[in-house]
């Protein structure tokens, strides 16, 4: 068997093995960086930018073996100078070239679908470096809480305890953020595996099924009467930095410093939004089944842009589909808001009318009614079969879990309809 055949066989075996696994990404932060380590990391990202821009400037260079490129031409002023690549390993160089090929394929698909696309342009900054193979381009030392990166050396990392023992560790990405350098490690876990619950906390899936209605005023309304609202708006400091950036001279050091401060402020804002999203998702994982409607939230942004963007509700819906064990989506155009949960009769309700009152005697908050209809349709029940799903009072366990998980984030507001 030739070398190419062995590689092809190994790739096929890996794909078959990972078909029954689920990927998970763990973020590790590089700590206690000396000045020499900082300079090495900064130089590595600079070389990654040089290689990427050298390939973009002439796409015919993609036919060359990128792993053997040792020097590239960099534009300096009106001319070009040669720069040597001393900190990028052969696999990292090849992966940068493969990234560029993937970008070109994505642009081709968009163009075939009728979108207007332009050519790829050189980048001013590169903030991620792929580390393709565990054990070669990087390795982890769980006993000493350290990570070794090819040609860059050893680094102390924070967060290594997150990775369960015995999992299959795949590639990683070295990421540069305003707050420091991070290692995003991809691992493959068994689909049925879940972390052990912390002592004193309830296990996942200990509550019954729940339906979710997405909205603007209350981002999530559950079929049991719990309303969850969360928004993280732009800070005054962020707006001040944006005004300063608009007045700064292009190419000046002051403008570069403001851009760095702006990126750091955006990172803090995104972290706060992601934290709210994580806590809402952790609360929903306590339910055995979660039913939600597959709304096109991107269209909501045209009418309610600020409320949609400040809550990351679209990302939350995507993670509901990908992260939960038993997500049950309801078709996008299925009528839910205007339909009576008890009898199935449809009503014309203006947005100003927040209560649905049906001739059958059913009267309920319109968002809770929609969540109940979503739950009924997701479980495949007719109105006469769904009488047992009538909204009960919120249990003490649900109130305790909401206070413990959601109450730790000041941006999340929870209300209970009785």
mmCIF file of C-alpha atoms in Angstrom:
data_model
loop_
_atom_site.group_PDB
_atom_site.id
_atom_site.type_symbol
_atom_site.label_atom_id
_atom_site.label_comp_id
_atom_site.label_asym_id
_atom_site.label_seq_id
_atom_site.Cartn_x
_atom_site.Cartn_y
_atom_site.Cartn_z
ATOM 1 C CA UNK A 1 0.000 0.000 0.000
ATOM 2 C CA UNK A 2 1.397 3.348 -1.050
ATOM 3 C CA UNK A 3 1.630 6.367 1.258
ATOM 4 C CA UNK A 4 -1.293 8.089 -0.497
ATOM 5 C CA UNK A 5 -3.449 4.979 -0.069
ATOM 6 C CA UNK A 6 -2.572 4.753 3.641
ATOM 7 C CA UNK A 7 -3.516 8.413 4.151
ATOM 8 C CA UNK A 8 -6.789 7.930 2.299
ATOM 9 C CA UNK A 9 -7.619 4.833 4.345
ATOM 10 C CA UNK A 10 -6.820 6.601 7.626
ATOM 11 C CA UNK A 11 -9.050 9.561 6.692
ATOM 12 C CA UNK A 12 -11.911 7.215 5.848
ATOM 13 C CA UNK A 13 -11.547 5.378 9.158
ATOM 14 C CA UNK A 14 -11.572 8.680 11.049
ATOM 15 C CA UNK A 15 -14.760 9.799 9.291
ATOM 16 C CA UNK A 16 -16.516 6.525 10.087
ATOM 17 C CA UNK A 17 -15.442 6.685 13.731
ATOM 18 C CA UNK A 18 -16.547 10.301 14.172
ATOM 19 C CA UNK A 19 -19.935 9.681 12.582
ATOM 20 C CA UNK A 20 -21.157 8.469 15.981
ATOM 21 C CA UNK A 21 -19.482 11.295 17.916
ATOM 22 C CA UNK A 22 -20.385 14.935 18.446
ATOM 23 C CA UNK A 23 -17.846 17.781 18.233
ATOM 24 C CA UNK A 24 -17.269 20.208 21.086
ATOM 25 C CA UNK A 25 -14.932 23.204 21.215
ATOM 26 C CA UNK A 26 -13.155 24.189 24.438
ATOM 27 C CA UNK A 27 -11.496 27.569 24.911
ATOM 28 C CA UNK A 28 -8.165 27.688 26.723
ATOM 29 C CA UNK A 29 -6.405 30.938 27.587
ATOM 30 C CA UNK A 30 -2.632 31.287 27.348
ATOM 31 C CA UNK A 31 -1.376 32.707 30.653
ATOM 32 C CA UNK A 32 1.751 34.240 32.191
ATOM 33 C CA UNK A 33 3.176 35.306 28.836
ATOM 34 C CA UNK A 34 6.657 36.800 28.973
ATOM 35 C CA UNK A 35 7.756 39.550 26.622
ATOM 36 C CA UNK A 36 9.606 37.005 24.502
ATOM 37 C CA UNK A 37 6.499 34.801 24.222
ATOM 38 C CA UNK A 38 4.390 37.834 23.291
ATOM 39 C CA UNK A 39 6.854 38.733 20.543
ATOM 40 C CA UNK A 40 6.886 35.152 19.214
ATOM 41 C CA UNK A 41 3.094 34.995 19.062
ATOM 42 C CA UNK A 42 2.850 38.418 17.433
ATOM 43 C CA UNK A 43 5.455 37.393 14.847
ATOM 44 C CA UNK A 44 3.577 34.148 14.115
ATOM 45 C CA UNK A 45 0.363 36.037 13.333
ATOM 46 C CA UNK A 46 2.339 38.481 11.202
ATOM 47 C CA UNK A 47 3.832 35.630 9.180
ATOM 48 C CA UNK A 48 0.369 34.100 8.745
ATOM 49 C CA UNK A 49 -0.814 37.416 7.296
ATOM 50 C CA UNK A 50 2.187 37.592 4.973
ATOM 51 C CA UNK A 51 1.558 34.086 3.626
ATOM 52 C CA UNK A 52 -2.189 34.625 3.181
ATOM 53 C CA UNK A 53 -1.725 37.934 1.340
ATOM 54 C CA UNK A 54 1.045 36.442 -0.818
ATOM 55 C CA UNK A 55 -1.326 33.694 -1.928
ATOM 56 C CA UNK A 56 -4.256 36.074 -2.446
ATOM 57 C CA UNK A 57 -2.206 38.419 -4.629
ATOM 58 C CA UNK A 58 -1.692 35.595 -7.149
ATOM 59 C CA UNK A 59 -4.149 32.695 -6.878
ATOM 60 C CA UNK A 60 -1.985 30.640 -9.216
ATOM 61 C CA UNK A 61 0.354 30.159 -6.268
ATOM 62 C CA UNK A 62 -2.251 27.840 -4.730
ATOM 63 C CA UNK A 63 -0.964 25.175 -7.120
ATOM 64 C CA UNK A 64 2.416 25.310 -5.384
ATOM 65 C CA UNK A 65 3.101 23.146 -2.308
ATOM 66 C CA UNK A 66 2.424 25.701 0.421
ATOM 67 C CA UNK A 67 4.214 23.593 3.036
ATOM 68 C CA UNK A 68 7.511 24.231 1.257
ATOM 69 C CA UNK A 69 7.197 28.019 1.014
ATOM 70 C CA UNK A 70 9.992 29.513 3.135
ATOM 71 C CA UNK A 71 9.906 33.144 1.974
ATOM 72 C CA UNK A 72 7.286 35.499 0.562
ATOM 73 C CA UNK A 73 7.220 38.995 -0.905
ATOM 74 C CA UNK A 74 5.613 41.689 1.222
ATOM 75 C CA UNK A 75 4.594 45.118 -0.024
ATOM 76 C CA UNK A 76 6.472 47.867 1.791
ATOM 77 C CA UNK A 77 5.602 51.354 0.593
ATOM 78 C CA UNK A 78 5.739 51.356 -3.191
ATOM 79 C CA UNK A 79 7.965 48.296 -3.490
ATOM 80 C CA UNK A 80 8.246 44.696 -2.320
ATOM 81 C CA UNK A 81 10.614 43.083 0.146
ATOM 82 C CA UNK A 82 11.285 39.436 0.924
ATOM 83 C CA UNK A 83 10.248 38.088 4.325
ATOM 84 C CA UNK A 84 11.198 34.675 5.658
ATOM 85 C CA UNK A 85 8.654 32.409 7.396
ATOM 86 C CA UNK A 86 10.465 31.021 10.434
ATOM 87 C CA UNK A 87 7.635 30.357 12.926
ATOM 88 C CA UNK A 88 5.045 28.626 10.745
ATOM 89 C CA UNK A 89 5.241 24.843 10.462
ATOM 90 C CA UNK A 90 4.618 23.020 7.194
ATOM 91 C CA UNK A 91 1.139 21.829 8.229
ATOM 92 C CA UNK A 92 0.143 25.340 9.334
ATOM 93 C CA UNK A 93 1.224 26.758 5.963
ATOM 94 C CA UNK A 94 -0.754 24.100 4.117
ATOM 95 C CA UNK A 95 -3.827 24.723 6.280
ATOM 96 C CA UNK A 96 -3.684 28.480 5.544
ATOM 97 C CA UNK A 97 -3.668 27.654 1.827
ATOM 98 C CA UNK A 98 -6.568 25.206 2.318
ATOM 99 C CA UNK A 99 -8.530 27.942 4.122
ATOM 100 C CA UNK A 100 -8.094 30.190 1.112
ATOM 101 C CA UNK A 101 -9.319 27.418 -1.191
ATOM 102 C CA UNK A 102 -12.389 26.935 1.022
ATOM 103 C CA UNK A 103 -13.102 30.683 0.812
ATOM 104 C CA UNK A 104 -12.942 30.528 -2.977
ATOM 105 C CA UNK A 105 -15.330 27.551 -3.070
ATOM 106 C CA UNK A 106 -17.773 29.416 -0.819
ATOM 107 C CA UNK A 107 -17.667 32.481 -3.076
ATOM 108 C CA UNK A 108 -18.264 30.269 -6.106
ATOM 109 C CA UNK A 109 -21.362 28.736 -4.513
ATOM 110 C CA UNK A 110 -22.725 32.168 -3.634
ATOM 111 C CA UNK A 111 -22.162 33.341 -7.196
ATOM 112 C CA UNK A 112 -23.969 30.272 -8.563
ATOM 113 C CA UNK A 113 -26.944 31.127 -6.336
ATOM 114 C CA UNK A 114 -27.172 34.606 -7.839
ATOM 115 C CA UNK A 115 -25.325 36.667 -5.225
ATOM 116 C CA UNK A 116 -22.943 39.425 -6.260
ATOM 117 C CA UNK A 117 -19.491 38.602 -4.955
ATOM 118 C CA UNK A 118 -16.172 40.328 -5.387
ATOM 119 C CA UNK A 119 -12.611 39.020 -5.377
ATOM 120 C CA UNK A 120 -10.765 38.148 -2.200
ATOM 121 C CA UNK A 121 -8.584 40.980 -0.960
ATOM 122 C CA UNK A 122 -5.450 41.056 1.196
ATOM 123 C CA UNK A 123 -6.052 41.255 4.935
ATOM 124 C CA UNK A 124 -4.774 43.938 7.252
ATOM 125 C CA UNK A 125 -4.865 41.542 10.193
ATOM 126 C CA UNK A 126 -5.004 37.782 10.724
ATOM 127 C CA UNK A 127 -6.361 36.789 14.115
ATOM 128 C CA UNK A 128 -6.396 32.974 13.899
ATOM 129 C CA UNK A 129 -3.831 30.320 13.029
ATOM 130 C CA UNK A 130 -4.977 26.724 12.384
ATOM 131 C CA UNK A 131 -3.222 23.917 14.257
ATOM 132 C CA UNK A 132 -4.342 20.926 12.263
ATOM 133 C CA UNK A 133 -2.972 17.816 13.948
ATOM 134 C CA UNK A 134 -2.970 17.053 17.665
ATOM 135 C CA UNK A 135 0.366 15.717 18.788
ATOM 136 C CA UNK A 136 2.226 17.342 15.883
ATOM 137 C CA UNK A 137 1.321 21.012 15.521
ATOM 138 C CA UNK A 138 0.267 21.202 19.156
ATOM 139 C CA UNK A 139 -0.086 19.004 22.241
ATOM 140 C CA UNK A 140 -1.618 19.270 25.720
ATOM 141 C CA UNK A 141 -0.120 18.326 29.073
ATOM 142 C CA UNK A 142 -3.038 17.785 31.467
ATOM 143 C CA UNK A 143 -0.789 17.085 34.461
ATOM 144 C CA UNK A 144 1.035 20.428 34.213
ATOM 145 C CA UNK A 145 -1.760 22.529 32.644
ATOM 146 C CA UNK A 146 0.411 23.386 29.692
ATOM 147 C CA UNK A 147 0.150 23.409 25.912
ATOM 148 C CA UNK A 148 2.983 23.066 23.430
ATOM 149 C CA UNK A 149 2.686 24.742 20.038
ATOM 150 C CA UNK A 150 5.024 23.835 17.203
ATOM 151 C CA UNK A 151 7.962 26.287 16.896
ATOM 152 C CA UNK A 152 6.473 28.555 19.583
ATOM 153 C CA UNK A 153 7.198 26.514 22.704
ATOM 154 C CA UNK A 154 5.312 25.724 25.928
ATOM 155 C CA UNK A 155 2.541 27.873 27.385
ATOM 156 C CA UNK A 156 0.627 27.688 30.628
ATOM 157 C CA UNK A 157 -3.111 27.485 29.839
ATOM 158 C CA UNK A 158 -6.252 28.144 31.843
ATOM 159 C CA UNK A 159 -9.322 25.942 31.321
ATOM 160 C CA UNK A 160 -7.747 22.581 30.586
ATOM 161 C CA UNK A 161 -9.967 20.969 33.231
ATOM 162 C CA UNK A 162 -12.969 21.492 30.922
ATOM 163 C CA UNK A 163 -11.842 18.736 28.547
ATOM 164 C CA UNK A 164 -13.143 15.321 29.719
ATOM 165 C CA UNK A 165 -10.562 12.580 29.992
ATOM 166 C CA UNK A 166 -10.555 9.899 27.340
ATOM 167 C CA UNK A 167 -12.117 11.979 24.551
ATOM 168 C CA UNK A 168 -10.703 12.179 21.060
ATOM 169 C CA UNK A 169 -8.809 15.455 20.631
ATOM 170 C CA UNK A 170 -8.662 16.820 17.092
ATOM 171 C CA UNK A 171 -7.368 20.097 15.671
ATOM 172 C CA UNK A 172 -7.213 23.499 17.313
ATOM 173 C CA UNK A 173 -7.062 27.165 16.381
ATOM 174 C CA UNK A 174 -4.727 29.714 17.944
ATOM 175 C CA UNK A 175 -6.797 32.891 18.314
ATOM 176 C CA UNK A 176 -5.693 36.431 19.068
ATOM 177 C CA UNK A 177 -8.172 38.694 20.875
ATOM 178 C CA UNK A 178 -7.764 42.114 22.510
ATOM 179 C CA UNK A 179 -7.874 40.363 25.899
ATOM 180 C CA UNK A 180 -5.068 37.937 25.038
ATOM 181 C CA UNK A 181 -4.283 34.715 23.175
ATOM 182 C CA UNK A 182 -6.543 31.667 23.240
ATOM 183 C CA UNK A 183 -6.475 28.083 22.054
ATOM 184 C CA UNK A 184 -9.778 26.712 20.713
ATOM 185 C CA UNK A 185 -9.498 22.931 20.935
ATOM 186 C CA UNK A 186 -11.940 20.663 19.077
ATOM 187 C CA UNK A 187 -12.803 17.368 20.757
ATOM 188 C CA UNK A 188 -15.162 14.531 19.801
ATOM 189 C CA UNK A 189 -17.435 13.116 22.498
ATOM 190 C CA UNK A 190 -19.952 10.293 22.428
ATOM 191 C CA UNK A 191 -23.420 11.607 21.534
ATOM 192 C CA UNK A 192 -25.009 10.059 24.588
ATOM 193 C CA UNK A 193 -22.408 11.333 27.031
ATOM 194 C CA UNK A 194 -23.117 14.328 29.244
ATOM 195 C CA UNK A 195 -21.131 15.834 32.105
ATOM 196 C CA UNK A 196 -21.944 14.612 35.584
ATOM 197 C CA UNK A 197 -24.255 16.994 37.478
ATOM 198 C CA UNK A 198 -22.737 19.053 40.258
ATOM 199 C CA UNK A 199 -23.702 17.930 43.741
ATOM 200 C CA UNK A 200 -26.909 19.601 44.856
ATOM 201 C CA UNK A 201 -28.025 20.442 41.293
ATOM 202 C CA UNK A 202 -30.779 18.619 39.394
ATOM 203 C CA UNK A 203 -29.897 16.437 36.445
ATOM 204 C CA UNK A 204 -30.651 17.474 32.877
ATOM 205 C CA UNK A 205 -34.024 16.531 31.484
ATOM 206 C CA UNK A 206 -35.731 16.247 34.890
ATOM 207 C CA UNK A 207 -38.582 18.578 33.789
ATOM 208 C CA UNK A 208 -41.345 17.836 31.296
ATOM 209 C CA UNK A 209 -41.598 19.002 27.687
ATOM 210 C CA UNK A 210 -41.899 22.740 27.048
ATOM 211 C CA UNK A 211 -42.846 24.897 24.083
ATOM 212 C CA UNK A 212 -41.076 28.164 23.225
ATOM 213 C CA UNK A 213 -42.463 31.216 21.448
ATOM 214 C CA UNK A 214 -39.826 33.701 20.276
ATOM 215 C CA UNK A 215 -40.751 37.371 20.440
ATOM 216 C CA UNK A 216 -39.505 40.936 20.672
ATOM 217 C CA UNK A 217 -40.906 42.285 23.924
ATOM 218 C CA UNK A 218 -40.168 38.981 25.703
ATOM 219 C CA UNK A 219 -37.476 37.134 23.823
ATOM 220 C CA UNK A 220 -38.705 33.712 24.997
ATOM 221 C CA UNK A 221 -42.107 32.774 26.342
ATOM 222 C CA UNK A 222 -42.416 29.230 27.641
ATOM 223 C CA UNK A 223 -45.615 27.213 27.595
ATOM 224 C CA UNK A 224 -45.582 27.029 31.411
ATOM 225 C CA UNK A 225 -45.861 30.816 31.733
ATOM 226 C CA UNK A 226 -42.203 31.755 32.207
ATOM 227 C CA UNK A 227 -41.125 34.828 30.220
ATOM 228 C CA UNK A 228 -37.426 35.473 29.624
ATOM 229 C CA UNK A 229 -36.120 38.773 28.278
ATOM 230 C CA UNK A 230 -32.461 39.648 27.763
ATOM 231 C CA UNK A 231 -30.761 42.507 25.934
ATOM 232 C CA UNK A 232 -27.214 43.846 26.138
ATOM 233 C CA UNK A 233 -27.016 47.217 24.401
ATOM 234 C CA UNK A 234 -23.965 49.163 23.278
ATOM 235 C CA UNK A 235 -22.219 50.918 26.134
ATOM 236 C CA UNK A 236 -21.605 54.713 26.284
ATOM 237 C CA UNK A 237 -17.871 53.990 26.173
ATOM 238 C CA UNK A 238 -18.305 52.102 22.892
ATOM 239 C CA UNK A 239 -20.168 55.031 21.342
ATOM 240 C CA UNK A 240 -17.474 57.481 22.495
ATOM 241 C CA UNK A 241 -14.757 55.328 20.938
ATOM 242 C CA UNK A 242 -16.696 55.156 17.672
ATOM 243 C CA UNK A 243 -16.883 58.966 17.561
ATOM 244 C CA UNK A 244 -13.158 59.255 18.307
ATOM 245 C CA UNK A 245 -12.355 56.751 15.549
ATOM 246 C CA UNK A 246 -14.358 58.782 13.037
ATOM 247 C CA UNK A 247 -12.299 61.898 13.871
ATOM 248 C CA UNK A 248 -8.889 60.185 13.985
ATOM 249 C CA UNK A 249 -6.526 60.541 11.041
ATOM 250 C CA UNK A 250 -6.165 57.443 8.903
ATOM 251 C CA UNK A 251 -2.841 55.672 9.351
ATOM 252 C CA UNK A 252 -1.995 57.473 12.588
ATOM 253 C CA UNK A 253 -0.896 55.724 15.794
ATOM 254 C CA UNK A 254 -3.820 57.289 17.616
ATOM 255 C CA UNK A 255 -6.271 55.677 15.211
ATOM 256 C CA UNK A 256 -4.586 52.287 15.706
ATOM 257 C CA UNK A 257 -4.847 52.623 19.479
ATOM 258 C CA UNK A 258 -8.525 53.581 19.255
ATOM 259 C CA UNK A 259 -9.190 50.599 16.989
ATOM 260 C CA UNK A 260 -7.618 48.299 19.580
ATOM 261 C CA UNK A 261 -9.710 49.798 22.401
ATOM 262 C CA UNK A 262 -12.800 49.494 20.212
ATOM 263 C CA UNK A 263 -12.115 45.828 19.515
ATOM 264 C CA UNK A 264 -11.626 45.176 23.214
ATOM 265 C CA UNK A 265 -14.938 46.885 24.022
ATOM 266 C CA UNK A 266 -16.725 44.837 21.351
ATOM 267 C CA UNK A 267 -15.214 41.671 22.825
ATOM 268 C CA UNK A 268 -16.580 42.562 26.282
ATOM 269 C CA UNK A 269 -19.998 43.267 24.763
ATOM 270 C CA UNK A 270 -20.050 39.979 22.865
ATOM 271 C CA UNK A 271 -18.949 38.083 25.984
ATOM 272 C CA UNK A 272 -21.859 39.541 27.966
ATOM 273 C CA UNK A 273 -24.327 38.612 25.219
ATOM 274 C CA UNK A 274 -22.870 35.128 24.923
ATOM 275 C CA UNK A 275 -23.061 34.667 28.690
ATOM 276 C CA UNK A 276 -26.787 35.497 28.638
ATOM 277 C CA UNK A 277 -27.265 33.101 25.719
ATOM 278 C CA UNK A 278 -25.380 30.321 27.535
ATOM 279 C CA UNK A 279 -27.445 30.710 30.700
ATOM 280 C CA UNK A 280 -30.760 30.623 28.822
ATOM 281 C CA UNK A 281 -29.618 27.515 26.951
ATOM 282 C CA UNK A 282 -28.481 25.867 30.213
ATOM 283 C CA UNK A 283 -31.942 26.469 31.702
ATOM 284 C CA UNK A 284 -33.707 25.004 28.665
ATOM 285 C CA UNK A 285 -31.514 21.886 28.836
ATOM 286 C CA UNK A 286 -33.295 20.985 32.070
ATOM 287 C CA UNK A 287 -36.399 20.061 30.059
ATOM 288 C CA UNK A 288 -36.770 16.637 28.541
ATOM 289 C CA UNK A 289 -38.138 17.951 25.210
ATOM 290 C CA UNK A 290 -37.976 21.482 23.826
ATOM 291 C CA UNK A 291 -40.364 22.476 21.021
ATOM 292 C CA UNK A 292 -39.884 25.737 19.105
ATOM 293 C CA UNK A 293 -40.980 27.247 15.813
ATOM 294 C CA UNK A 294 -38.396 27.596 13.068
ATOM 295 C CA UNK A 295 -38.922 31.347 12.606
ATOM 296 C CA UNK A 296 -36.842 33.346 10.127
ATOM 297 C CA UNK A 297 -35.400 35.736 12.690
ATOM 298 C CA UNK A 298 -33.223 37.469 10.094
ATOM 299 C CA UNK A 299 -36.358 39.111 8.687
ATOM 300 C CA UNK A 300 -37.201 40.484 12.129
ATOM 301 C CA UNK A 301 -34.032 42.583 12.058
ATOM 302 C CA UNK A 302 -35.481 44.801 9.328
ATOM 303 C CA UNK A 303 -38.269 45.883 11.684
ATOM 304 C CA UNK A 304 -36.717 45.401 15.123
ATOM 305 C CA UNK A 305 -32.987 45.549 14.399
ATOM 306 C CA UNK A 306 -31.771 46.880 17.738
ATOM 307 C CA UNK A 307 -33.761 44.447 19.871
ATOM 308 C CA UNK A 308 -32.753 41.461 17.732
ATOM 309 C CA UNK A 309 -29.042 42.276 17.501
ATOM 310 C CA UNK A 310 -28.629 43.157 21.169
ATOM 311 C CA UNK A 311 -30.003 39.785 22.292
ATOM 312 C CA UNK A 312 -28.363 37.304 19.854
ATOM 313 C CA UNK A 313 -31.728 35.565 19.683
ATOM 314 C CA UNK A 314 -30.874 34.182 16.245
ATOM 315 C CA UNK A 315 -27.754 32.487 17.599
ATOM 316 C CA UNK A 316 -29.765 31.079 20.488
ATOM 317 C CA UNK A 317 -32.279 29.493 18.095
ATOM 318 C CA UNK A 318 -29.444 27.932 16.103
ATOM 319 C CA UNK A 319 -27.874 26.508 19.261
ATOM 320 C CA UNK A 320 -31.236 25.115 20.358
ATOM 321 C CA UNK A 321 -31.276 23.054 17.206
ATOM 322 C CA UNK A 322 -27.665 21.890 17.503
ATOM 323 C CA UNK A 323 -27.067 21.582 21.252
ATOM 324 C CA UNK A 324 -30.194 19.977 22.709
ATOM 325 C CA UNK A 325 -30.620 16.218 22.808
ATOM 326 C CA UNK A 326 -34.267 16.264 21.673
ATOM 327 C CA UNK A 327 -35.082 19.542 19.881
ATOM 328 C CA UNK A 328 -38.436 19.510 18.073
ATOM 329 C CA UNK A 329 -38.819 22.293 15.491
ATOM 330 C CA UNK A 330 -42.247 23.297 14.175
ATOM 331 C CA UNK A 331 -42.581 24.417 10.562
ATOM 332 C CA UNK A 332 -41.924 28.114 9.945
ATOM 333 C CA UNK A 333 -45.289 29.047 8.411
ATOM 334 C CA UNK A 334 -47.411 27.012 10.802
ATOM 335 C CA UNK A 335 -50.022 29.358 12.384
ATOM 336 C CA UNK A 336 -49.460 29.550 16.133
ATOM 337 C CA UNK A 337 -50.104 33.070 17.445
ATOM 338 C CA UNK A 338 -53.614 33.418 16.014
ATOM 339 C CA UNK A 339 -54.771 29.900 16.844
ATOM 340 C CA UNK A 340 -56.687 29.047 19.997
ATOM 341 C CA UNK A 341 -54.881 26.387 21.967
ATOM 342 C CA UNK A 342 -58.068 24.817 23.379
ATOM 343 C CA UNK A 343 -60.211 24.449 20.238
ATOM 344 C CA UNK A 344 -57.964 25.330 17.286
ATOM 345 C CA UNK A 345 -60.078 28.268 16.078
ATOM 346 C CA UNK A 346 -58.129 31.073 14.397
ATOM 347 C CA UNK A 347 -58.463 34.722 15.374
ATOM 348 C CA UNK A 348 -57.250 37.956 13.809
ATOM 349 C CA UNK A 349 -55.179 39.578 16.551
ATOM 350 C CA UNK A 350 -53.483 42.973 16.158
ATOM 351 C CA UNK A 351 -50.128 43.408 17.850
ATOM 352 C CA UNK A 352 -51.702 45.710 20.429
ATOM 353 C CA UNK A 353 -54.012 42.935 21.674
ATOM 354 C CA UNK A 354 -51.992 40.927 24.206
ATOM 355 C CA UNK A 355 -54.806 38.617 25.391
ATOM 356 C CA UNK A 356 -56.546 36.001 23.267
ATOM 357 C CA UNK A 357 -60.156 35.350 24.272
ATOM 358 C CA UNK A 358 -61.941 32.584 22.369
ATOM 359 C CA UNK A 359 -65.654 31.778 22.197
ATOM 360 C CA UNK A 360 -64.875 28.340 23.637
ATOM 361 C CA UNK A 361 -64.020 29.996 26.958
ATOM 362 C CA UNK A 362 -60.246 29.911 26.629
ATOM 363 C CA UNK A 363 -58.533 33.146 27.696
ATOM 364 C CA UNK A 364 -54.764 33.461 27.882
ATOM 365 C CA UNK A 365 -51.768 35.702 27.239
ATOM 366 C CA UNK A 366 -51.164 35.592 23.482
ATOM 367 C CA UNK A 367 -47.480 34.622 23.815
ATOM 368 C CA UNK A 368 -48.217 31.819 26.278
ATOM 369 C CA UNK A 369 -51.047 30.630 24.015
ATOM 370 C CA UNK A 370 -48.622 30.568 21.059
ATOM 371 C CA UNK A 371 -46.087 28.574 23.096
ATOM 372 C CA UNK A 372 -48.797 26.067 24.056
ATOM 373 C CA UNK A 373 -49.866 25.720 20.405
ATOM 374 C CA UNK A 374 -46.214 25.180 19.415
ATOM 375 C CA UNK A 375 -45.897 22.500 22.106
ATOM 376 C CA UNK A 376 -49.084 20.767 20.975
ATOM 377 C CA UNK A 377 -48.101 20.769 17.295
ATOM 378 C CA UNK A 378 -44.556 19.701 18.045
ATOM 379 C CA UNK A 379 -45.836 16.674 19.945
ATOM 380 C CA UNK A 380 -48.307 15.915 17.132
ATOM 381 C CA UNK A 381 -51.484 16.323 19.210
ATOM 382 C CA UNK A 382 -54.861 17.667 18.170
ATOM 383 C CA UNK A 383 -56.734 20.207 20.385
ATOM 384 C CA UNK A 384 -58.908 17.513 21.965
ATOM 385 C CA UNK A 385 -55.838 15.359 22.714
ATOM 386 C CA UNK A 386 -53.869 18.202 24.289
ATOM 387 C CA UNK A 387 -56.138 18.931 27.248
ATOM 388 C CA UNK A 388 -53.626 17.312 29.562
ATOM 389 C CA UNK A 389 -50.994 19.834 28.475
ATOM 390 C CA UNK A 390 -52.968 22.729 29.960
ATOM 391 C CA UNK A 391 -50.583 25.233 31.521
ATOM 392 C CA UNK A 392 -49.857 24.252 35.123
ATOM 393 C CA UNK A 393 -48.455 26.544 37.736
ATOM 394 C CA UNK A 394 -44.711 26.968 37.616
ATOM 395 C CA UNK A 395 -43.217 24.394 39.961
ATOM 396 C CA UNK A 396 -40.847 25.355 42.792
ATOM 397 C CA UNK A 397 -38.086 23.409 41.018
ATOM 398 C CA UNK A 398 -38.470 25.584 37.918
ATOM 399 C CA UNK A 399 -38.418 28.777 39.990
ATOM 400 C CA UNK A 400 -35.329 27.582 41.847
ATOM 401 C CA UNK A 401 -33.554 26.630 38.604
ATOM 402 C CA UNK A 402 -34.479 29.960 36.964
ATOM 403 C CA UNK A 403 -33.165 31.911 39.962
ATOM 404 C CA UNK A 404 -29.953 29.878 40.136
ATOM 405 C CA UNK A 405 -29.095 29.826 36.420
ATOM 406 C CA UNK A 406 -30.677 32.968 34.989
ATOM 407 C CA UNK A 407 -30.520 35.161 38.069
ATOM 408 C CA UNK A 408 -26.723 35.352 37.997
ATOM 409 C CA UNK A 409 -26.824 37.545 34.857
ATOM 410 C CA UNK A 410 -28.177 41.076 35.467
ATOM 411 C CA UNK A 411 -29.131 41.422 31.775
ATOM 412 C CA UNK A 412 -31.720 38.607 32.007
ATOM 413 C CA UNK A 413 -35.211 39.414 33.279
ATOM 414 C CA UNK A 414 -37.544 36.558 34.250
ATOM 415 C CA UNK A 415 -41.261 36.830 35.004
ATOM 416 C CA UNK A 416 -43.811 34.154 35.939
ATOM 417 C CA UNK A 417 -47.419 34.318 34.723
ATOM 418 C CA UNK A 418 -49.843 32.707 37.149
#
